[in-house]
XYZ file of C-alpha atoms in Angstrom:
653
model
C -30.315 -14.278 23.868
C -28.502 -13.293 20.571
C -31.674 -14.024 18.725
C -34.164 -12.372 21.266
C -32.140 -9.256 21.154
C -32.139 -8.942 17.422
C -35.842 -9.557 17.308
C -36.618 -7.092 19.681
C -34.208 -4.589 18.088
C -35.990 -5.134 14.926
C -39.287 -4.629 16.893
C -38.147 -1.464 18.070
C -37.638 -0.330 14.500
C -40.837 -0.982 13.107
C -42.434 0.028 16.437
C -40.842 3.496 15.532
C -41.886 3.241 11.720
C -45.460 2.570 12.893
C -45.803 5.553 14.777
C -44.392 7.809 12.346
C -46.756 6.522 9.964
C -49.594 6.750 12.534
C -49.058 10.104 13.710
C -47.622 11.826 10.439
C -48.809 9.290 7.262
C -45.127 8.780 6.363
C -43.511 5.619 5.394
C -39.878 4.372 6.108
C -39.344 2.138 3.115
C -35.939 0.958 4.614
C -37.863 -0.405 7.944
C -41.168 -1.230 6.368
C -41.751 -3.711 4.142
C -43.848 -2.767 0.668
C -46.723 -4.910 1.347
C -47.060 -4.437 4.807
C -46.858 -0.507 3.770
C -49.588 -0.926 1.319
C -51.600 -2.664 4.003
C -51.370 0.054 6.330
C -52.559 2.603 3.809
C -55.459 0.400 3.028
C -56.195 0.434 7.085
C -55.495 3.937 7.329
C -57.941 4.400 4.268
C -60.649 2.674 5.850
C -60.623 4.336 9.175
C -59.669 1.902 11.037
C -58.623 3.094 14.895
C -55.340 1.517 15.573
C -55.774 1.917 19.544
C -59.177 0.171 19.792
C -59.388 -2.368 22.231
C -59.441 -5.973 20.469
C -62.300 -7.150 22.776
C -64.371 -4.521 21.592
C -65.014 -6.105 18.370
C -67.748 -8.177 18.057
C -67.786 -11.958 17.663
C -69.574 -13.832 14.610
C -71.203 -16.985 15.035
C -69.748 -19.834 13.179
C -71.846 -21.619 11.145
C -71.143 -25.331 11.676
C -72.821 -26.579 8.787
C -70.882 -24.036 6.116
C -67.465 -24.745 7.923
C -67.670 -28.505 8.574
C -66.231 -30.060 5.656
C -63.317 -27.418 5.795
C -62.644 -28.127 9.651
C -63.003 -31.794 9.006
C -60.555 -31.824 6.402
C -57.889 -29.742 8.094
C -58.146 -30.977 11.584
C -55.563 -33.749 11.513
C -52.950 -31.337 9.649
C -53.565 -28.518 12.178
C -53.418 -31.057 15.170
C -49.968 -32.748 13.582
C -49.056 -29.034 13.469
C -49.950 -28.229 16.646
C -48.044 -31.274 18.124
C -44.698 -29.814 16.356
C -45.003 -26.567 18.375
C -46.950 -27.515 21.830
C -45.380 -26.083 24.858
C -43.622 -23.489 22.698
C -46.360 -20.126 23.295
C -47.805 -20.754 19.522
C -51.046 -21.490 18.285
C -52.288 -22.937 15.191
C -55.515 -21.363 13.835
C -57.981 -21.705 10.588
C -59.501 -18.822 9.263
C -62.295 -18.983 6.356
C -61.971 -17.178 3.079
C -63.752 -14.138 4.699
C -61.305 -13.841 7.397
C -63.226 -15.418 10.069
C -61.242 -17.433 12.630
C -63.518 -20.672 12.899
C -60.884 -23.134 14.775
C -58.269 -22.652 17.555
C -55.578 -24.892 18.817
C -53.176 -23.954 21.737
C -51.763 -23.831 25.180
C -53.431 -22.739 28.108
C -50.487 -20.227 28.895
C -50.533 -18.657 25.187
C -54.716 -18.643 25.623
C -54.184 -16.600 28.634
C -51.587 -14.103 27.316
C -53.770 -13.524 24.025
C -57.042 -13.598 25.558
C -57.557 -10.079 25.031
C -56.482 -10.037 21.427
C -59.663 -11.536 20.196
C -57.669 -15.059 18.974
C -60.825 -17.094 19.411
C -63.307 -18.648 17.092
C -65.805 -16.429 15.430
C -63.472 -13.461 15.509
C -63.122 -11.354 12.248
C -59.590 -10.882 10.879
C -59.922 -9.200 7.847
C -58.303 -6.548 6.876
C -61.219 -4.572 6.573
C -62.232 -5.080 10.065
C -58.752 -4.931 12.278
C -56.186 -3.486 9.698
C -52.756 -5.309 9.202
C -52.503 -8.816 9.916
C -51.369 -11.906 8.762
C -54.871 -13.765 8.019
C -56.218 -10.351 6.527
C -52.801 -9.769 4.690
C -53.204 -13.504 3.043
C -56.719 -12.474 1.679
C -55.516 -9.654 -0.294
C -51.958 -10.980 -1.446
C -53.612 -14.445 -2.166
C -49.796 -15.956 -1.267
C -47.980 -16.931 2.392
C -47.243 -14.076 4.242
C -45.726 -13.076 7.880
C -46.609 -10.343 10.114
C -44.327 -9.212 12.699
C -44.694 -7.179 15.864
C -45.629 -3.424 14.922
C -46.051 -4.540 11.579
C -49.706 -5.136 12.936
C -52.019 -2.019 12.379
C -53.565 -2.828 15.861
C -51.228 -1.536 18.922
C -52.679 -4.212 21.006
C -51.298 -6.604 18.466
C -47.806 -5.660 18.417
C -46.590 -8.182 20.772
C -47.596 -11.028 18.339
C -46.029 -12.431 15.233
C -47.955 -14.660 12.574
C -47.153 -16.849 9.705
C -49.967 -17.859 7.448
C -50.919 -19.377 4.003
C -53.798 -19.418 1.663
C -55.603 -22.824 1.243
C -56.960 -23.540 -2.498
C -59.392 -25.970 -3.550
C -58.506 -28.009 -6.981
C -60.144 -25.372 -9.214
C -58.128 -22.620 -7.694
C -60.933 -21.347 -5.344
C -59.611 -20.083 -2.071
C -60.900 -21.927 0.826
C -59.444 -20.463 3.698
C -56.172 -19.524 5.473
C -53.862 -21.820 8.050
C -52.050 -19.536 10.711
C -49.572 -20.102 13.216
C -49.268 -17.126 15.900
C -47.013 -16.567 18.956
C -45.084 -14.099 20.859
C -42.677 -12.257 18.503
C -39.737 -12.826 20.956
C -40.220 -16.295 20.180
C -40.768 -15.946 16.563
C -38.575 -18.035 13.775
C -38.848 -17.517 10.312
C -39.016 -21.299 9.583
C -42.469 -21.247 10.922
C -43.882 -20.187 7.813
C -42.328 -22.917 5.916
C -44.094 -25.308 8.486
C -47.678 -23.700 7.717
C -46.905 -23.761 3.986
C -45.640 -27.199 4.101
C -49.225 -28.320 5.839
C -51.260 -26.360 3.583
C -49.497 -28.308 0.901
C -50.324 -31.514 2.567
C -53.898 -30.331 2.837
C -53.947 -29.221 -0.773
C -52.657 -32.944 -1.718
C -55.547 -34.345 0.270
C -57.821 -31.913 -1.591
C -56.352 -33.189 -4.834
C -56.748 -36.830 -3.617
C -60.638 -36.285 -2.271
C -61.426 -34.594 -5.604
C -59.952 -37.557 -7.676
C -61.855 -39.713 -5.666
C -65.098 -37.639 -6.283
C -64.453 -37.512 -9.848
C -64.115 -41.316 -9.796
C -67.276 -41.819 -8.270
C -68.966 -39.303 -10.090
C -67.810 -41.272 -13.113
C -68.395 -44.507 -11.618
C -72.109 -43.167 -10.735
C -72.328 -41.804 -14.201
C -71.336 -45.255 -15.895
C -73.670 -47.051 -13.010
C -76.832 -45.039 -14.315
C -75.880 -45.658 -17.973
C -75.664 -49.357 -17.568
C -78.829 -49.105 -15.230
C -80.510 -47.443 -18.355
C -79.591 -50.006 -20.996
C -82.567 -52.559 -21.730
C -79.795 -55.150 -22.006
C -77.716 -57.057 -19.037
C -74.414 -55.491 -18.762
C -71.040 -57.304 -17.249
C -67.835 -55.720 -16.928
C -64.768 -57.970 -16.868
C -61.346 -57.042 -15.975
C -58.164 -58.799 -17.983
C -58.241 -62.021 -15.336
C -62.191 -62.288 -16.074
C -62.933 -60.836 -12.817
C -66.551 -59.311 -12.503
C -66.182 -55.600 -11.467
C -69.482 -53.932 -12.507
C -73.003 -55.599 -13.318
C -76.531 -53.941 -14.070
C -79.673 -54.800 -12.112
C -81.128 -56.031 -15.308
C -78.301 -58.408 -15.769
C -78.726 -59.750 -12.314
C -82.558 -60.175 -12.950
C -81.997 -62.143 -16.090
C -79.211 -64.377 -14.739
C -81.117 -64.877 -11.223
C -78.192 -64.076 -9.567
C -77.774 -61.214 -6.751
C -75.220 -58.417 -8.074
C -73.319 -58.572 -4.998
C -72.598 -62.856 -5.622
C -71.352 -61.829 -9.070
C -69.049 -59.012 -8.422
C -65.586 -59.817 -7.477
C -66.087 -63.666 -8.791
C -64.634 -64.715 -12.057
C -67.145 -65.236 -15.090
C -66.171 -69.048 -15.434
C -68.097 -69.366 -12.173
C -71.244 -68.638 -14.502
C -70.087 -69.865 -18.050
C -67.666 -72.397 -17.327
C -63.789 -72.734 -18.225
C -64.683 -73.618 -21.954
C -67.173 -70.836 -22.617
C -66.575 -69.181 -25.836
C -66.743 -66.023 -24.501
C -63.742 -66.917 -22.223
C -61.750 -67.917 -25.284
C -62.344 -64.634 -26.603
C -61.264 -62.812 -23.704
C -58.124 -64.829 -23.696
C -57.316 -64.056 -27.389
C -58.412 -60.567 -27.205
C -61.144 -61.159 -29.791
C -64.560 -59.450 -30.030
C -67.788 -61.350 -31.260
C -71.414 -59.839 -31.796
C -74.797 -61.378 -31.710
C -73.193 -65.004 -30.547
C -75.078 -67.567 -28.334
C -73.862 -67.908 -24.934
C -74.891 -70.609 -22.270
C -75.279 -69.927 -18.679
C -75.749 -72.692 -16.052
C -76.997 -71.638 -13.210
C -78.035 -74.890 -10.875
C -80.279 -76.811 -12.901
C -81.450 -73.762 -14.666
C -79.761 -73.185 -18.182
C -80.300 -70.275 -19.993
C -79.311 -69.159 -23.296
C -78.468 -65.282 -24.334
C -77.435 -63.705 -27.623
C -74.206 -62.066 -26.541
C -71.667 -58.853 -27.674
C -68.597 -58.359 -25.987
C -66.083 -55.274 -26.767
C -62.539 -55.305 -25.449
C -61.336 -52.796 -23.179
C -57.442 -52.050 -24.103
C -54.878 -49.815 -21.962
C -52.377 -47.119 -23.266
C -50.321 -49.970 -24.651
C -53.082 -51.975 -26.485
C -53.228 -54.707 -24.441
C -56.480 -56.313 -23.198
C -57.402 -54.885 -19.825
C -61.122 -56.113 -19.487
C -64.193 -56.741 -21.640
C -67.440 -55.620 -21.585
C -70.205 -58.045 -22.752
C -73.590 -57.059 -23.212
C -76.541 -60.130 -22.917
C -80.230 -60.197 -24.608
C -82.928 -62.453 -24.383
C -87.184 -62.276 -24.931
C -87.749 -58.754 -26.777
C -84.115 -57.869 -26.989
C -83.522 -61.095 -29.264
C -86.603 -60.431 -31.173
C -84.498 -57.426 -32.705
C -81.809 -59.866 -33.513
C -84.536 -62.013 -35.241
C -85.269 -59.069 -38.017
C -81.763 -58.538 -38.550
C -80.702 -62.055 -39.407
C -84.014 -63.582 -40.972
C -85.514 -60.170 -42.253
C -89.256 -61.566 -41.239
C -92.029 -59.244 -40.372
C -95.502 -59.261 -40.427
C -96.494 -56.254 -42.383
C -99.927 -57.098 -43.662
C -103.332 -56.785 -41.602
C -106.949 -57.590 -42.184
C -107.439 -53.913 -43.947
C -105.158 -55.473 -46.833
C -107.037 -58.283 -47.585
C -109.417 -57.667 -50.440
C -112.797 -59.394 -51.522
C -116.361 -59.438 -51.689
C -117.120 -63.042 -52.588
C -118.908 -64.339 -49.768
C -116.589 -67.313 -49.228
C -113.604 -65.423 -49.114
C -115.689 -62.879 -46.676
C -116.327 -65.930 -44.306
C -112.513 -66.735 -44.275
C -111.876 -63.209 -43.243
C -113.928 -63.347 -40.644
C -112.827 -66.525 -39.420
C -109.453 -65.730 -39.402
C -110.444 -62.541 -37.513
C -112.074 -64.738 -34.515
C -108.908 -66.706 -34.469
C -106.283 -64.089 -34.139
C -107.451 -63.317 -30.556
C -106.947 -66.960 -29.297
C -103.675 -68.863 -29.412
C -104.521 -72.181 -31.233
C -102.751 -73.961 -33.889
C -104.170 -72.882 -37.237
C -104.217 -74.544 -40.878
C -104.334 -72.436 -43.837
C -105.473 -74.303 -46.843
C -105.661 -73.128 -50.272
C -103.937 -73.094 -53.586
C -100.516 -70.989 -54.211
C -101.242 -67.531 -54.749
C -104.549 -67.207 -52.663
C -102.532 -65.253 -49.966
C -101.921 -67.890 -47.113
C -98.825 -65.904 -45.804
C -100.981 -62.607 -45.895
C -103.393 -63.832 -43.822
C -100.963 -65.580 -41.574
C -99.674 -62.370 -40.778
C -102.803 -60.145 -40.599
C -103.567 -63.128 -37.687
C -100.632 -62.195 -36.245
C -100.789 -58.673 -36.461
C -104.237 -58.967 -35.097
C -103.353 -61.195 -32.023
C -101.767 -60.576 -28.357
C -98.698 -61.606 -29.903
C -98.438 -58.851 -32.263
C -95.188 -57.178 -30.679
C -93.164 -60.158 -30.925
C -91.626 -61.978 -33.805
C -93.031 -63.262 -37.203
C -91.081 -66.291 -38.238
C -91.425 -67.634 -41.766
C -89.952 -70.885 -42.705
C -90.938 -72.733 -46.093
C -90.697 -76.379 -45.529
C -90.521 -76.920 -49.146
C -87.623 -74.978 -49.854
C -85.242 -76.138 -47.360
C -82.825 -78.708 -48.152
C -83.894 -82.187 -46.540
C -80.763 -82.621 -44.536
C -81.280 -78.849 -42.999
C -84.902 -78.695 -41.912
C -84.181 -79.744 -38.655
C -81.319 -77.526 -37.908
C -83.570 -74.616 -39.441
C -86.630 -75.549 -36.932
C -84.760 -76.628 -33.870
C -81.240 -74.747 -33.688
C -78.062 -76.678 -33.465
C -75.097 -76.591 -30.742
C -71.333 -76.077 -31.379
C -69.920 -79.161 -33.361
C -73.356 -80.594 -34.225
C -72.106 -81.205 -37.503
C -69.400 -80.178 -40.145
C -69.731 -76.685 -41.070
C -71.737 -75.931 -37.935
C -71.190 -72.242 -37.115
C -69.047 -71.927 -33.797
C -70.954 -71.342 -30.487
C -74.082 -72.956 -32.408
C -77.411 -71.602 -33.377
C -81.067 -71.119 -32.269
C -83.501 -72.603 -34.577
C -86.832 -70.757 -35.716
C -88.770 -71.751 -32.751
C -86.693 -70.481 -30.637
C -86.310 -66.927 -32.336
C -90.000 -67.015 -32.607
C -90.414 -67.425 -28.918
C -92.893 -64.912 -27.930
C -94.461 -64.628 -31.149
C -95.570 -66.576 -34.124
C -94.030 -69.211 -36.581
C -95.426 -69.950 -40.085
C -94.727 -73.125 -41.364
C -95.599 -72.631 -45.291
C -95.950 -75.603 -47.485
C -95.841 -78.149 -44.270
C -97.329 -80.884 -46.000
C -93.468 -81.127 -47.912
C -92.236 -81.735 -44.231
C -89.860 -84.954 -44.216
C -91.644 -87.517 -42.273
C -88.547 -88.096 -39.711
C -88.733 -84.602 -38.860
C -92.772 -84.751 -37.871
C -92.291 -86.347 -35.117
C -90.061 -83.512 -33.720
C -92.423 -80.923 -34.770
C -95.358 -83.167 -32.893
C -93.391 -82.790 -29.805
C -92.795 -79.137 -29.967
C -96.492 -78.499 -30.277
C -97.129 -80.979 -27.597
C -94.321 -80.088 -24.858
C -93.237 -76.583 -25.971
C -90.083 -77.639 -25.801
C -87.324 -78.237 -28.253
C -83.892 -79.465 -27.883
C -81.263 -78.577 -30.452
C -79.545 -80.832 -32.907
C -76.190 -82.225 -31.288
C -77.627 -81.024 -27.861
C -79.017 -82.111 -24.489
C -80.516 -79.110 -22.998
C -84.197 -78.664 -23.407
C -85.507 -75.264 -24.243
C -88.864 -74.124 -23.289
C -90.528 -71.971 -26.257
C -93.948 -70.211 -25.985
C -94.662 -69.889 -29.833
C -98.058 -70.008 -31.646
C -97.843 -71.975 -35.214
C -99.744 -71.246 -38.194
C -99.399 -73.533 -40.814
C -99.977 -73.466 -44.641
C -100.418 -75.854 -47.715
C -101.624 -76.333 -50.799
C -102.012 -80.128 -50.698
C -104.597 -82.153 -49.356
C -103.249 -83.196 -46.213
C -105.803 -86.071 -45.340
C -104.641 -87.721 -48.620
C -101.178 -87.505 -47.508
C -102.460 -89.326 -44.089
C -103.756 -92.116 -46.342
C -100.457 -92.447 -48.571
C -98.493 -92.657 -45.293
C -96.254 -89.607 -46.156
C -97.684 -87.347 -43.354
C -98.290 -88.392 -39.431
C -102.021 -88.653 -38.470
C -101.465 -87.177 -35.021
C -99.675 -84.351 -36.545
C -102.337 -83.631 -38.945
C -105.031 -83.248 -35.752
C -102.336 -81.057 -33.834
C -102.332 -78.783 -36.786
C -106.328 -79.164 -37.637
C -107.564 -77.360 -34.766
C -108.597 -74.214 -36.721
C -108.512 -74.645 -40.602
C -109.105 -71.862 -42.817
C -109.952 -72.304 -46.242
C -108.651 -69.905 -48.729
C -110.896 -70.014 -52.289
C -108.959 -69.656 -55.577
C -109.363 -66.908 -57.891
C -112.063 -68.907 -60.152
C -113.709 -69.542 -57.169
C -114.270 -65.885 -56.333
C -114.118 -64.496 -59.736
C -116.374 -61.688 -58.904
C -113.443 -60.061 -57.219
C -111.300 -59.932 -60.291
C -112.546 -56.830 -61.396
C -112.412 -55.108 -58.315
C -108.801 -56.656 -57.368
C -108.077 -55.528 -60.692
C -108.800 -51.542 -60.531
C -107.411 -51.598 -57.019
C -104.123 -53.066 -58.259
C -104.001 -50.610 -61.430
C -104.508 -47.733 -59.046
C -101.616 -48.670 -56.954
C -99.154 -50.156 -59.413
C -99.605 -46.625 -61.594
C -99.045 -44.818 -58.403
C -95.944 -46.425 -57.837
C -94.769 -46.339 -61.260
C -95.475 -42.650 -61.003
C -97.972 -42.804 -64.093
C -101.735 -41.611 -64.436
C -104.069 -44.361 -63.565
C -105.227 -45.410 -67.122
C -108.836 -46.569 -68.338
C -109.372 -50.138 -68.424
C -110.788 -51.004 -71.554
C -113.863 -53.415 -71.833
C -112.012 -56.019 -73.752
C -109.049 -56.099 -70.912
C -112.129 -56.834 -68.553
C -113.142 -59.687 -70.402
C -110.027 -61.059 -70.843
C -109.302 -60.838 -66.978
C -112.618 -62.338 -66.096
C -112.323 -65.242 -68.510
C -108.751 -66.224 -67.753
C -108.463 -69.113 -65.496
C -105.728 -67.640 -63.197
C -103.578 -70.560 -61.920
C -101.427 -68.323 -59.895
C -104.484 -66.617 -58.005
C -104.347 -63.309 -56.837
C -100.485 -63.258 -56.836
C -100.384 -64.303 -61.094
C -103.103 -61.536 -61.174
C -100.881 -58.545 -59.672
C -98.111 -59.845 -61.569
C -99.909 -59.693 -64.785
C -101.274 -56.221 -64.341
C -97.852 -54.889 -62.967
C -96.145 -56.288 -66.536
C -99.033 -54.548 -68.430
C -98.860 -50.954 -66.792
C -94.508 -51.111 -67.345
C -95.597 -51.750 -71.015
C -98.372 -48.990 -70.916
C -97.262 -45.867 -72.843
C -99.805 -43.672 -70.932
C -101.970 -43.193 -74.015
C -104.870 -43.275 -71.363
C -106.153 -46.846 -72.163
C -105.084 -50.138 -71.070
C -105.362 -52.160 -74.183
C -105.271 -56.032 -74.453
C -101.816 -55.389 -76.486
C -100.294 -54.264 -73.152
C -100.936 -57.592 -71.256
C -98.748 -60.598 -71.630
C -98.917 -63.083 -74.540
C -100.422 -66.331 -72.397
C -103.161 -64.264 -71.519
C -104.470 -63.614 -74.862
C -103.433 -66.839 -76.448
C -105.183 -68.571 -73.627
C -108.425 -66.016 -73.576
C -111.834 -67.407 -74.946
C -114.673 -65.223 -75.757
C -116.164 -63.359 -72.743
C -119.896 -63.638 -72.247
C -121.098 -61.968 -69.372
C -119.147 -58.818 -67.490
C -119.856 -55.411 -68.798
C -117.468 -52.343 -67.962
C -120.528 -51.115 -66.004
C -119.679 -54.060 -63.602
C -116.501 -53.071 -62.601
C -117.265 -49.153 -62.298
C -120.304 -50.558 -60.292
C -117.704 -52.308 -57.359
C -115.250 -49.572 -58.060
C -118.005 -47.046 -56.664
C -119.046 -49.233 -53.801
C -115.649 -49.883 -52.651
C -114.475 -46.238 -52.814
C -118.042 -45.028 -50.722
C -117.132 -47.564 -48.090
C -113.204 -46.518 -47.689
C -114.657 -42.986 -47.564
C -117.176 -44.059 -44.683
C -114.318 -46.135 -42.760
C -112.046 -42.889 -43.219
C -115.114 -40.582 -42.014
C -114.220 -39.006 -45.572
C -110.554 -37.957 -44.697
C -109.623 -38.032 -48.377
C -105.518 -38.069 -47.739
C -106.147 -41.388 -45.582
C -108.841 -42.958 -47.933
C -106.505 -42.123 -51.249
C -103.857 -43.667 -49.074
C -105.615 -46.895 -48.459
C -106.962 -46.906 -51.973
C -103.434 -46.601 -53.062
C -104.295 -43.754 -55.637
C -103.821 -40.066 -55.342
C -105.883 -37.432 -53.834
C -107.307 -35.664 -57.540
C -107.828 -39.045 -58.765
C -109.871 -39.712 -55.734
C -111.506 -36.463 -56.233
C -112.276 -37.207 -60.037
C -114.188 -40.689 -58.918
C -115.889 -39.056 -56.309
C -117.412 -36.698 -58.788
C -117.790 -39.554 -61.777
C -119.691 -41.732 -59.552
C -121.539 -39.081 -57.605
C -120.533 -40.434 -54.479
C -121.858 -38.088 -51.424
C -121.851 -38.107 -47.568
């Protein structure tokens, strides 16, 4: 009873102060709080009629789509708050950031008593619309407020008391206002605390929702990154449990993502996997081979691992990348450094026999048959092999070279076919793929195949027949799709007769045979090659291309060239390094051995060289449609040099 009288007395004093302000515009500072007084003055300035009936204010249609998220978020908190005051003539309301009421909870009694007060969904309770009230004042002050009795600017609202608090998003933007309204006789200061507590709970929920959204955003970002990587990706926790896998990894392993996530990586790799050991030890590795057993299928991948660490530097997980096919080819180039750089455009010669070999090689490049290149050392067998590869459908695959004569006898098998972990003393941990595996999808060039040990030849024959390899010390069969180009300077037929080369392997390699003539057999190309080599080497050394003396031409043509084209190039490179830019390349610039073994030249004249050079330049100009820069690049000379030669030889379009 005492509290009610006190509230009535307080309400009476405020009512007198309100009337004094409305009639005379005077504020009673000891009765009217500063925030209320400021709001009254703004309401007066906005020319709001304090005597207007609330029922005459228009309702605004609530946009369900716009307010859905806010209503959904606050509903459980509003319902809990309403349960606390249910039956005590209080209402719980939600207004948006503009003061529009969007949701109302209240007893039928209080709703009936306030039916003319516009406390309903769609009502605009902004200060600009109805003057001082708890909703409008929160929007102005941006903090919790209470408005009691005649502190309301509208006369019709003087029987109410309201407590309200702003709801802020995690980025500090105002979302709305939570309100508790009742008859001022039942008003209690603690109602504001209840509203603030509910708002705090709402804002905590917003914080958690924002964290969840950020986590989902981060997860989606990580997923997008993982899906954009052209490698299989697996993310593990500290116990080896798979928590993320990209779809490419699923395709590579032939296992659904859902069947991998949540399972331990040991189900794929086995308990003794190198990867599991490194996870336990906290170690990382790069480009190591791992074996994945999926039923009857055994797959091998090149793998790299990176450890994830927590704030105490403890292992919290690991990221694994898996590569196979085209991705492993990048590893091939890194480990072996073998690439096919030459094309048929790089092979020079006008000799009919040599030209015939080029044409046959071009035809053979379109197929997949095994090719045997026969010719002396230095005739360009590897250049031909590279050109065939680059003109073949396998051009985007790896080109692997192995010199059968240059590898110790006991290592040939492991180099060709690879080895498993522990296959022999000194074997690399985790094993290593052989050249046939690394050449998968491309070409393997077996140079000096005639020097291959007899005991290894049977394994090579099996690979050629079955397209399968078994690593040294292993049992798993690995399918390989590799084209074989073999080369030798030896007579394989005679080796077969001697019993040092298998007849069945000889026939398997001899599907297509290309003979590369020696430089002595194509002597007419000596001067052509000389001119081209001199131009290219001079350009490389930054020297002006010299005039080649007649005597040098004679010496080069008469020499027997046991090292063939390779030796010719080396001789000219040495001569040009000795050349002092005097204008003419002389015999004194040549190596001593060439001069000592030279015999009198009988036939070739310098005009023959110039005639061949003019013919070659003219052909290249036509090929490039007279593109001077491109033609000069193909010839290995400068643009100015090319212009001088065009004028010298009177070459025209």
